[in-house]
Amino acid sequence: MNTDFDYGNANDEQRRAITTTEGPVLITAGPGTGKTFTIVKRVAYLILEKHVEPSSILVATFTEKAAKELITRISSELENHGVDFDPEEMYIGTFHSICLRLIKEHIEFSNVRRNYRIADSFDQQYLVYQNLWSRFKKLPHFADFPLQRTRSWDICEKICSVSNAATEELLDVEAMFASNDVAVIACAEVIEEYNDLLTECNWLDFAHIQLEALHLLEYHPCVLAAVNNQIRYVMIDEYQDTNFIQERLTLLLAEKTGNVCVVGDDDQALYRFRGATVRNILEFPEHFVSCLRIDLTKNYRSDPGIVSFYNEWMEHTAGPRFRFDWGKYRFEKQIVAQRAANGKTETVAKVDADMDDWPDAVCDLILGLKEHGCIKDYNQIAFLFRSVKHANARMLADRFEERGINVYSPRSNEFFGRDEVRLIFGILLLLFPRYVEKLQQGQFPFLDEGTMHYYASCIMQANELLSKDENAELRRWIATRGRAHYRLMENTDYNLSSLIYQLFEFEPFRSILDTPLNTGVHDQRAVRNLSKLVGITGKYEYLQRVNILTIDRINSIVEHFFNTYFRFLRAGGINEYEDETEYVPSGCVPFLTIHQSKGMEFPVVIVDSLYDTPRKTPDDALQQLKDRYGSRESFEPAEDIKWFDFWRLYYTAFSRAQDLLLLTHPETSRRIGKAFEEPYEQLPSVNAATFPYEAFRFQAVKETDLKPSFSFTTDISLYEGCSVQYKFYRDLEFTPVRTAATLFGQLVHQTIEDAHRAALRGETDTITAENTDSWLLANYSTLSKAQHAYLSDVVIKAAQRQVRHYVERRQGRWDDIIEAEVEIGLSKSDYIIHGTVDLVEGDGDTVDVVDFKSERKPDVNHDYEELETYRKQLMLYAHLIEEKTGRKVGRMRLYYTGEEAGNPEITFSHDEDSIDSVTQEFDDVAHKIIQKEYGARATNGRLCENCDFRFYCKY
């Protein structure tokens, strides 16, 4: 074992996991055993000791936040050893992001076309709804499609769940068509129709992202060979939460070297409902002749009493009214506490009271902990629930707020109940009096009572606002717009999102938008909700192709928005903003689902939902499809699955606690769940009066150290132009309504990229005028479909001319192209720089950096400011290219494809003396962004002309 490497505080098992890099390795990592620490050290060991290139390492994890944490910690670890780290080089991210990268790198072999749209679960379901009557209900056997519920939106949800399962489990759809069971045939028809629909729209849902990557590796040997030659070490985190298709991808990615390490905890396998299966980690060793298993069992997180409690939970699987046996469906293990025991008092207890007294009893205890100095911040106490939407959680949250304790519960489905959201909806309804008139006349009988009541309450709240004298100007504006909309005489130049942006001119919305972003999440909640509301309205306009309100469509646009789109959104619920840069917000008690708390830890954890009992998976028909037509036989016994999943869920909950674990349940007619009866009864009871405050002084929650990532074009340049625009568009993520006309530029750019990729593949003979015209038309087809924007034939021919001229000017000189569309990055101490270089070309050790502009060459004497911005951008790219490749950059060139007669290029020399000033300028702006300094407004009036926030900035 190498003794020079810095292992930190690694124990023997962790050291073994860090240094065992060759061959298949399974690392089981119990709660609090230093899993992430071990992964980070293992990557560092590969790079520093084994001299493995970062581009040869793949690390996949479960969430975007976990991926960012890994990138931050790996970069910091390497920086401590003087190694510059480019995160763009390593394949690191979620499974989905890595699959998307593979698709991008090998798009020419993919079934999906360029400019595809990634569909989330709502997009999926809404797409099915848009085609339910015209396509799905016309399928020959649709009447036999298995349904538990018959509402249209529920039918769409079932279609999506069946289609997702077919993709994730690789169901044999052809065999389903051959079945004698008409319900199975109906499912096969639905799956096929759904897949055809995705292909026509050029959409990828989350399941198909992985399927497309798998097909690239399975059906294109040249792609698999290229990927296997590139990636020599594969590491998969949270392997217990992977599905079948992810297992296939893992094994294929490591097929050549066999250097695959999977990390996880079978006891924390929680995501069966998303298609995950614990069998992947339990059966992993069976895929190899020899597989080393390393168990991390030393727990550094929790008090020994807490560890003992959840160890006992996993082992105690028999009670007066239940019994099951883990058998081969769990790795035998015992978590060993490494901390010294509290010694002064019990660290696992219960808080119980009658239902009427229970909310106050819990509040009293929380307030007591604060008053006695046990905690300094409410975020040191986490409440965990099976569902934060349950009545108990809502009742508790309401009581907390009444007594001055802020609650952070972004998944409690409270979005549509927030005042700012209700006010916007109320005003939108008042802006369309014809719709309100029909609503009052009962012309929409299909609307449920809850939706009708919600609209009425929103209108009432808006009218209360408008009745105040200080809102007279807003009242007049609404009246003017409402009259115009009632009898629209000409097409407008705005849509629904635009109307919301216009409202930002008035109070209370102006004050909400003034909220500084260096405050806590609770203070930012209203402005974040306004951003989310604009976003969901903009999505409606995209899906329904609403650019402006027109005479012939205004009524249908408004009715469909309120009667269908919004009704479905409200039924499904919308999560509020979650700040990934904070562990949990300061000043708030977090109310989290158990799933949401996975990977987290808190000094005090209070577990509710003890009414819960093991429940059978409700969709038997879907499970039967998986069993009969899946690619492998079922694993766990059907009768035991509910017990396994239940025990794993609450094991995860209990193991979040560091210093104090409390279980709580109000004494009601609904008795405690049978699984909890015995352990709950044995616990000592505590309340505000009896709690041993002197025995506890809890540590602060750990900080989340995530490095933000900045690019020159989308961050630095935007901020320098207008920091207010940056605040709203980048930080708060408001969806813009007015976007610049970028379709033409993208079209030229992508087709030139096609030519470069052909050259890099050695296919220069295909770079002909006829082929580039064809490539451009193919790009236009996908771009126009993705953006719902179109160009005239004259403009398309102009784009083809620009590409042809570029090809002609190269005169067959393609050999000096080194790389195209180069993703580059550099990790700094507290942020990451990233960017994309259009072209790197040259000969020998000196290269040129080229950036393409699809416009006429500017006047160098009159457009100095614009050219200076481009020069700085190229200077930064040149610096990153030199850092990444070790090659010296000779020239930095701007190539203007719209220049037909003269020299299309502007060339800058690479002045090494000025690189320090450019990087320092970048650094200064990056730190202003990090510090949320958003006071400077645009000095260039052209930036304001089409800015959506011009109404807000009027005064």
GROMACS .gro file of C-alpha atoms in nm, residues 98-461:
model
  364
   98ILE     CA    1  -2.381   1.096  -1.853
   99CYS     CA    2  -2.619   0.931  -2.100
  100LEU     CA    3  -2.695   1.269  -2.255
  101ARG     CA    4  -2.322   1.330  -2.296
  102LEU     CA    5  -2.279   0.994  -2.470
  103ILE     CA    6  -2.569   1.076  -2.703
  104LYS     CA    7  -2.420   1.418  -2.782
  105GLU     CA    8  -2.076   1.273  -2.853
  106HIS     CA    9  -2.220   1.006  -3.084
  107ILE     CA   10  -2.532   1.178  -3.216
  108GLU     CA   11  -2.464   1.064  -3.573
  109PHE     CA   12  -2.526   0.703  -3.463
  110SER     CA   13  -2.830   0.781  -3.253
  111ASN     CA   14  -3.196   0.727  -3.336
  112VAL     CA   15  -3.276   1.062  -3.182
  113ARG     CA   16  -3.222   1.372  -3.390
  114ARG     CA   17  -3.037   1.683  -3.289
  115ASN     CA   18  -3.222   1.956  -3.094
  116TYR     CA   19  -3.439   1.704  -2.912
  117ARG     CA   20  -3.648   1.820  -2.617
  118ILE     CA   21  -3.613   1.654  -2.278
  119ALA     CA   22  -3.957   1.589  -2.133
  120ASP     CA   23  -4.023   1.582  -1.760
  121SER     CA   24  -4.307   1.377  -1.615
  122PHE     CA   25  -4.564   1.653  -1.665
  123ASP     CA   26  -4.455   1.711  -2.026
  124GLN     CA   27  -4.491   1.338  -2.083
  125GLN     CA   28  -4.839   1.321  -1.941
  126TYR     CA   29  -4.957   1.638  -2.114
  127LEU     CA   30  -4.828   1.514  -2.451
  128VAL     CA   31  -5.031   1.197  -2.404
  129TYR     CA   32  -5.334   1.406  -2.306
  130GLN     CA   33  -5.300   1.615  -2.623
  131ASN     CA   34  -5.315   1.294  -2.825
  132LEU     CA   35  -5.548   1.087  -2.608
  133TRP     CA   36  -5.857   1.111  -2.826
  134SER     CA   37  -5.690   1.148  -3.164
  135ARG     CA   38  -5.449   0.857  -3.123
  136PHE     CA   39  -5.457   0.647  -2.810
  137LYS     CA   40  -5.833   0.598  -2.780
  138LYS     CA   41  -5.842   0.494  -3.146
  139LEU     CA   42  -5.609   0.199  -3.088
  140PRO     CA   43  -5.783  -0.132  -3.171
  141HIS     CA   44  -5.772  -0.273  -2.815
  142PHE     CA   45  -5.769   0.045  -2.608
  143ALA     CA   46  -6.100  -0.048  -2.444
  144ASP     CA   47  -5.912  -0.338  -2.281
  145PHE     CA   48  -5.627  -0.121  -2.145
  146PRO     CA   49  -5.611  -0.195  -1.767
  147LEU     CA   50  -5.727   0.108  -1.568
  148GLN     CA   51  -5.811   0.163  -1.203
  149ARG     CA   52  -5.942   0.515  -1.265
  150THR     CA   53  -6.116   0.657  -1.570
  151ARG     CA   54  -6.055   1.032  -1.553
  152SER     CA   55  -5.865   1.150  -1.861
  153TRP     CA   56  -5.564   1.276  -1.667
  154ASP     CA   57  -5.543   0.948  -1.472
  155ILE     CA   58  -5.556   0.751  -1.797
  156CYS     CA   59  -5.265   0.956  -1.927
  157GLU     CA   60  -5.069   0.888  -1.610
  158LYS     CA   61  -5.126   0.514  -1.653
  159ILE     CA   62  -5.014   0.525  -2.016
  160CYS     CA   63  -4.692   0.697  -1.909
  161SER     CA   64  -4.625   0.454  -1.624
  162VAL     CA   65  -4.671   0.151  -1.853
  163SER     CA   66  -4.449   0.309  -2.120
  164ASN     CA   67  -4.179   0.401  -1.867
  165ALA     CA   68  -4.179   0.047  -1.725
  166ALA     CA   69  -4.149  -0.098  -2.074
  167THR     CA   70  -3.842   0.116  -2.137
  168GLU     CA   71  -3.671   0.077  -1.800
  169GLU     CA   72  -3.732  -0.299  -1.777
  170LEU     CA   73  -3.673  -0.358  -2.150
  171LEU     CA   74  -4.006  -0.539  -2.187
  172ASP     CA   75  -4.046  -0.763  -2.492
  173VAL     CA   76  -4.318  -0.567  -2.671
  174GLU     CA   77  -4.324  -0.804  -2.968
  175ALA     CA   78  -4.404  -1.094  -2.734
  176MET     CA   79  -4.677  -0.881  -2.576
  177PHE     CA   80  -4.838  -0.837  -2.919
  178ALA     CA   81  -4.839  -1.217  -2.956
  179SER     CA   82  -5.025  -1.267  -2.628
  180ASN     CA   83  -5.373  -1.416  -2.605
  181ASP     CA   84  -5.458  -1.162  -2.335
  182VAL     CA   85  -5.627  -0.858  -2.492
  183ALA     CA   86  -5.521  -0.640  -2.197
  184VAL     CA   87  -5.157  -0.723  -2.271
  185ILE     CA   88  -5.207  -0.646  -2.640
  186ALA     CA   89  -5.366  -0.315  -2.543
  187CYS     CA   90  -5.057  -0.232  -2.337
  188ALA     CA   91  -4.831  -0.323  -2.628
  189GLU     CA   92  -5.030  -0.093  -2.858
  190VAL     CA   93  -5.008   0.192  -2.609
  191ILE     CA   94  -4.632   0.146  -2.566
  192GLU     CA   95  -4.574   0.143  -2.940
  193GLU     CA   96  -4.796   0.447  -2.996
  194TYR     CA   97  -4.624   0.639  -2.718
  195ASN     CA   98  -4.278   0.559  -2.860
  196ASP     CA   99  -4.391   0.668  -3.207
  197LEU     CA  100  -4.520   0.993  -3.061
  198LEU     CA  101  -4.188   1.066  -2.890
  199THR     CA  102  -4.002   1.000  -3.215
  200GLU     CA  103  -4.231   1.228  -3.415
  201CYS     CA  104  -4.189   1.510  -3.162
  202ASN     CA  105  -3.815   1.444  -3.124
  203TRP     CA  106  -3.858   1.422  -2.748
  204LEU     CA  107  -3.669   1.213  -2.495
  205ASP     CA  108  -3.826   1.133  -2.160
  206PHE     CA  109  -3.600   1.030  -1.872
  207ALA     CA  110  -3.634   0.658  -1.943
  208HIS     CA  111  -3.560   0.699  -2.314
  209ILE     CA  112  -3.246   0.902  -2.241
  210GLN     CA  113  -3.098   0.588  -2.087
  211LEU     CA  114  -3.244   0.357  -2.352
  212GLU     CA  115  -3.090   0.565  -2.631
  213ALA     CA  116  -2.748   0.549  -2.465
  214LEU     CA  117  -2.787   0.173  -2.420
  215HIS     CA  118  -2.877   0.130  -2.787
  216LEU     CA  119  -2.569   0.328  -2.889
  217LEU     CA  120  -2.349   0.086  -2.696
  218GLU     CA  121  -2.536  -0.233  -2.788
  219TYR     CA  122  -2.608  -0.177  -3.156
  220HIS     CA  123  -2.301   0.022  -3.266
  221PRO     CA  124  -1.977  -0.170  -3.196
  222CYS     CA  125  -1.768   0.129  -3.302
  223VAL     CA  126  -1.933   0.344  -3.034
  224LEU     CA  127  -1.887   0.078  -2.766
  225ALA     CA  128  -1.522   0.036  -2.867
  226ALA     CA  129  -1.461   0.412  -2.857
  227VAL     CA  130  -1.629   0.447  -2.516
  228ASN     CA  131  -1.448   0.143  -2.371
  229ASN     CA  132  -1.116   0.275  -2.496
  230GLN     CA  133  -1.188   0.611  -2.338
  231ILE     CA  134  -1.335   0.503  -2.002
  232ARG     CA  135  -1.112   0.269  -1.805
  233TYR     CA  136  -1.260   0.308  -1.456
  234VAL     CA  137  -1.632   0.308  -1.375
  235MET     CA  138  -1.774   0.402  -1.034
  236ILE     CA  139  -2.147   0.399  -0.959
  237ASP     CA  140  -2.282   0.553  -0.639
  238GLU     CA  141  -2.619   0.461  -0.481
  239TYR     CA  142  -2.619   0.136  -0.677
  240GLN     CA  143  -2.908   0.000  -0.470
  241ASP     CA  144  -3.132   0.258  -0.642
  242THR     CA  145  -3.049   0.165  -1.001
  243ASN     CA  146  -3.287  -0.004  -1.243
  244PHE     CA  147  -3.233  -0.280  -1.498
  245ILE     CA  148  -3.130  -0.052  -1.785
  246GLN     CA  149  -2.877   0.124  -1.559
  247GLU     CA  150  -2.729  -0.212  -1.463
  248ARG     CA  151  -2.691  -0.298  -1.832
  249LEU     CA  152  -2.521   0.036  -1.896
  250THR     CA  153  -2.285  -0.013  -1.602
  251LEU     CA  154  -2.170  -0.356  -1.720
  252LEU     CA  155  -2.127  -0.241  -2.080
  253LEU     CA  156  -1.926   0.066  -1.981
  254ALA     CA  157  -1.682  -0.155  -1.789
  255GLU     CA  158  -1.686  -0.441  -2.038
  256LYS     CA  159  -1.329  -0.401  -2.163
  257THR     CA  160  -1.132  -0.342  -1.843
  258GLY     CA  161  -1.363  -0.489  -1.580
  259ASN     CA  162  -1.264  -0.200  -1.354
  260VAL     CA  163  -1.605  -0.129  -1.208
  261CYS     CA  164  -1.677  -0.024  -0.853
  262VAL     CA  165  -2.034   0.006  -0.727
  263VAL     CA  166  -2.117   0.168  -0.395
  264GLY     CA  167  -2.441   0.157  -0.202
  265ASP     CA  168  -2.647   0.026   0.088
  266ASP     CA  169  -2.911  -0.237   0.024
  267ASP     CA  170  -3.077  -0.132   0.353
  268GLN     CA  171  -3.148   0.212   0.203
  269ALA     CA  172  -3.304   0.096  -0.125
  270LEU     CA  173  -3.607   0.326  -0.149
  271TYR     CA  174  -3.695   0.378  -0.513
  272ARG     CA  175  -3.883   0.070  -0.627
  273PHE     CA  176  -4.171   0.301  -0.726
  274ARG     CA  177  -3.938   0.458  -0.984
  275GLY     CA  178  -3.833   0.125  -1.128
  276ALA     CA  179  -3.524   0.069  -0.910
  277THR     CA  180  -3.444  -0.276  -0.778
  278VAL     CA  181  -3.222  -0.380  -0.489
  279ARG     CA  182  -3.131  -0.695  -0.679
  280ASN     CA  183  -2.870  -0.499  -0.877
  281ILE     CA  184  -2.649  -0.451  -0.574
  282LEU     CA  185  -2.728  -0.790  -0.418
  283GLU     CA  186  -2.651  -0.980  -0.741
  284PHE     CA  187  -2.360  -0.763  -0.856
  285PRO     CA  188  -2.092  -1.018  -0.759
  286GLU     CA  189  -2.264  -1.286  -0.968
  287HIS     CA  190  -2.170  -1.106  -1.291
  288PHE     CA  191  -1.802  -1.180  -1.236
  289VAL     CA  192  -1.578  -1.476  -1.174
  290SER     CA  193  -1.428  -1.291  -0.881
  291CYS     CA  194  -1.563  -0.978  -0.713
  292LEU     CA  195  -1.422  -0.817  -0.401
  293ARG     CA  196  -1.677  -0.696  -0.145
  294ILE     CA  197  -1.572  -0.432   0.107
  295ASP     CA  198  -1.811  -0.341   0.390
  296LEU     CA  199  -1.797   0.006   0.541
  297THR     CA  200  -1.968  -0.037   0.878
  298LYS     CA  201  -1.800   0.214   1.111
  299ASN     CA  202  -2.053   0.489   1.176
  300TYR     CA  203  -1.914   0.836   1.255
  301ARG     CA  204  -2.249   1.015   1.248
  302SER     CA  205  -2.473   0.895   1.526
  303ASP     CA  206  -2.474   0.845   1.900
  304PRO     CA  207  -2.436   0.474   1.988
  305GLY     CA  208  -2.791   0.464   2.126
  306ILE     CA  209  -2.928   0.571   1.790
  307VAL     CA  210  -2.714   0.320   1.601
  308SER     CA  211  -2.828   0.045   1.836
  309PHE     CA  212  -3.191   0.145   1.777
  310TYR     CA  213  -3.180   0.122   1.400
  311ASN     CA  214  -2.965  -0.192   1.404
  312GLU     CA  215  -3.234  -0.353   1.618
  313TRP     CA  216  -3.501  -0.225   1.380
  314MET     CA  217  -3.346  -0.414   1.089
  315GLU     CA  218  -3.302  -0.732   1.288
  316HIS     CA  219  -3.642  -0.736   1.461
  317THR     CA  220  -3.869  -0.866   1.185
  318ALA     CA  221  -4.128  -1.049   1.393
  319GLY     CA  222  -4.397  -0.916   1.623
  320PRO     CA  223  -4.742  -1.001   1.756
  321ARG     CA  224  -4.906  -0.919   1.421
  322PHE     CA  225  -4.632  -0.955   1.161
  323ARG     CA  226  -4.342  -1.177   1.060
  324PHE     CA  227  -4.099  -1.189   0.770
  325ASP     CA  228  -3.743  -1.302   0.706
  326TRP     CA  229  -3.477  -1.116   0.507
  327GLY     CA  230  -3.323  -1.438   0.378
  328LYS     CA  231  -3.094  -1.371   0.081
  329TYR     CA  232  -3.251  -1.032   0.017
  330ARG     CA  233  -3.020  -0.840   0.246
  331PHE     CA  234  -2.645  -0.836   0.307
  332GLU     CA  235  -2.584  -0.935   0.667
  333LYS     CA  236  -2.416  -0.647   0.846
  334GLN     CA  237  -2.391  -0.469   1.181
  335ILE     CA  238  -2.327  -0.094   1.192
  336VAL     CA  239  -2.075  -0.007   1.463
  337ALA     CA  240  -2.088   0.333   1.632
  338GLN     CA  241  -1.753   0.511   1.659
  339ARG     CA  242  -1.869   0.805   1.871
  340ALA     CA  243  -1.867   0.806   2.248
  341ALA     CA  244  -2.211   0.769   2.403
  342ASN     CA  245  -2.388   1.074   2.544
  343GLY     CA  246  -2.374   0.916   2.887
  344LYS     CA  247  -2.609   1.169   3.048
  345THR     CA  248  -2.942   1.061   2.906
  346GLU     CA  249  -3.122   0.849   2.650
  347THR     CA  250  -3.072   0.962   2.289
  348VAL     CA  251  -3.381   0.786   2.150
  349ALA     CA  252  -3.718   0.883   2.295
  350LYS     CA  253  -4.079   0.961   2.203
  351VAL     CA  254  -4.305   1.265   2.215
  352ASP     CA  255  -4.666   1.166   2.267
  353ALA     CA  256  -4.983   1.355   2.358
  354ASP     CA  257  -5.354   1.361   2.284
  355MET     CA  258  -5.439   1.485   1.936
  356ASP     CA  259  -5.571   1.816   2.071
  357ASP     CA  260  -5.252   1.880   2.268
  358TRP     CA  261  -5.002   1.719   2.032
  359PRO     CA  262  -4.914   2.018   1.804
  360ASP     CA  263  -4.852   2.241   2.106
  361ALA     CA  264  -4.659   1.970   2.289
  362VAL     CA  265  -4.420   1.939   1.994
  363CYS     CA  266  -4.396   2.319   1.959
  364ASP     CA  267  -4.322   2.359   2.329
  365LEU     CA  268  -4.035   2.113   2.305
  366ILE     CA  269  -3.884   2.289   2.001
  367LEU     CA  270  -3.912   2.628   2.170
  368GLY     CA  271  -3.763   2.479   2.486
  369LEU     CA  272  -3.460   2.353   2.296
  370LYS     CA  273  -3.406   2.703   2.158
  371GLU     CA  274  -3.464   2.884   2.487
  372HIS     CA  275  -3.226   2.658   2.679
  373GLY     CA  276  -2.949   2.703   2.419
  374CYS     CA  277  -2.952   2.341   2.300
  375ILE     CA  278  -2.994   2.465   1.945
  376LYS     CA  279  -2.893   2.795   1.789
  377ASP     CA  280  -3.090   2.755   1.468
  378TYR     CA  281  -3.421   2.584   1.403
  379ASN     CA  282  -3.266   2.402   1.105
  380GLN     CA  283  -3.082   2.176   1.350
  381ILE     CA  284  -3.412   1.990   1.398
  382ALA     CA  285  -3.559   1.793   1.106
  383PHE     CA  286  -3.907   1.643   1.092
  384LEU     CA  287  -3.938   1.340   0.866
  385PHE     CA  288  -4.267   1.216   0.724
  386ARG     CA  289  -4.375   0.956   0.476
  387SER     CA  290  -4.565   1.242   0.311
  388VAL     CA  291  -4.551   1.610   0.405
  389LYS     CA  292  -4.896   1.644   0.250
  390HIS     CA  293  -5.053   1.433   0.525
  391ALA     CA  294  -5.298   1.606   0.761
  392ASN     CA  295  -5.064   1.558   1.061
  393ALA     CA  296  -4.779   1.736   0.884
  394ARG     CA  297  -5.003   2.021   0.770
  395MET     CA  298  -5.154   2.062   1.116
  396LEU     CA  299  -4.810   2.071   1.275
  397ALA     CA  300  -4.675   2.318   1.019
  398ASP     CA  301  -4.971   2.551   1.070
  399ARG     CA  302  -4.923   2.546   1.447
  400PHE     CA  303  -4.550   2.613   1.411
  401GLU     CA  304  -4.615   2.917   1.191
  402GLU     CA  305  -4.879   3.046   1.434
  403ARG     CA  306  -4.626   3.030   1.715
  404GLY     CA  307  -4.348   3.201   1.522
  405ILE     CA  308  -4.148   2.900   1.407
  406ASN     CA  309  -4.077   2.913   1.033
  407VAL     CA  310  -4.119   2.586   0.845
  408TYR     CA  311  -3.930   2.482   0.533
  409SER     CA  312  -4.148   2.234   0.345
  410PRO     CA  313  -4.107   2.278  -0.033
  411ARG     CA  314  -4.287   1.953  -0.116
  412SER     CA  315  -4.599   2.007   0.090
  413ASN     CA  316  -4.807   2.111  -0.212
  414GLU     CA  317  -4.862   2.464  -0.079
  415PHE     CA  318  -4.757   2.648  -0.398
  416PHE     CA  319  -5.106   2.728  -0.520
  417GLY     CA  320  -5.209   2.842  -0.174
  418ARG     CA  321  -4.943   3.112  -0.144
  419ASP     CA  322  -5.073   3.469  -0.147
  420GLU     CA  323  -4.854   3.585  -0.437
  421VAL     CA  324  -4.968   3.296  -0.656
  422ARG     CA  325  -5.335   3.340  -0.568
  423LEU     CA  326  -5.312   3.714  -0.643
  424ILE     CA  327  -5.161   3.655  -0.988
  425PHE     CA  328  -5.426   3.398  -1.074
  426GLY     CA  329  -5.701   3.623  -0.942
  427ILE     CA  330  -5.581   3.915  -1.155
  428LEU     CA  331  -5.540   3.692  -1.462
  429LEU     CA  332  -5.900   3.583  -1.420
  430LEU     CA  333  -6.013   3.947  -1.393
  431LEU     CA  334  -5.821   4.026  -1.710
  432PHE     CA  335  -6.047   3.785  -1.900
  433PRO     CA  336  -6.402   3.876  -1.794
  434ARG     CA  337  -6.560   3.666  -2.067
  435TYR     CA  338  -6.410   3.354  -1.911
  436VAL     CA  339  -6.527   3.458  -1.562
  437GLU     CA  340  -6.875   3.523  -1.701
  438LYS     CA  341  -6.893   3.170  -1.843
  439LEU     CA  342  -6.756   3.033  -1.517
  440GLN     CA  343  -7.032   3.203  -1.319
  441GLN     CA  344  -7.295   3.082  -1.566
  442GLY     CA  345  -7.186   2.721  -1.512
  443GLN     CA  346  -7.072   2.666  -1.871
  444PHE     CA  347  -6.785   2.441  -1.758
  445PRO     CA  348  -6.967   2.158  -1.576
  446PHE     CA  349  -6.659   1.934  -1.592
  447LEU     CA  350  -6.470   2.159  -1.350
  448ASP     CA  351  -6.456   2.005  -1.005
  449GLU     CA  352  -6.581   2.189  -0.699
  450GLY     CA  353  -6.230   2.237  -0.561
  451THR     CA  354  -6.112   2.417  -0.875
  452MET     CA  355  -6.425   2.635  -0.885
  453HIS     CA  356  -6.376   2.731  -0.521
  454TYR     CA  357  -6.009   2.807  -0.581
  455TYR     CA  358  -6.085   3.044  -0.871
  456ALA     CA  359  -6.354   3.220  -0.667
  457SER     CA  360  -6.117   3.267  -0.373
  458CYS     CA  361  -5.840   3.399  -0.602
  459ILE     CA  362  -6.079   3.657  -0.752
  460MET     CA  363  -6.193   3.757  -0.404
  461GLN     CA  364  -5.833   3.803  -0.289
   0.00000   0.00000   0.00000
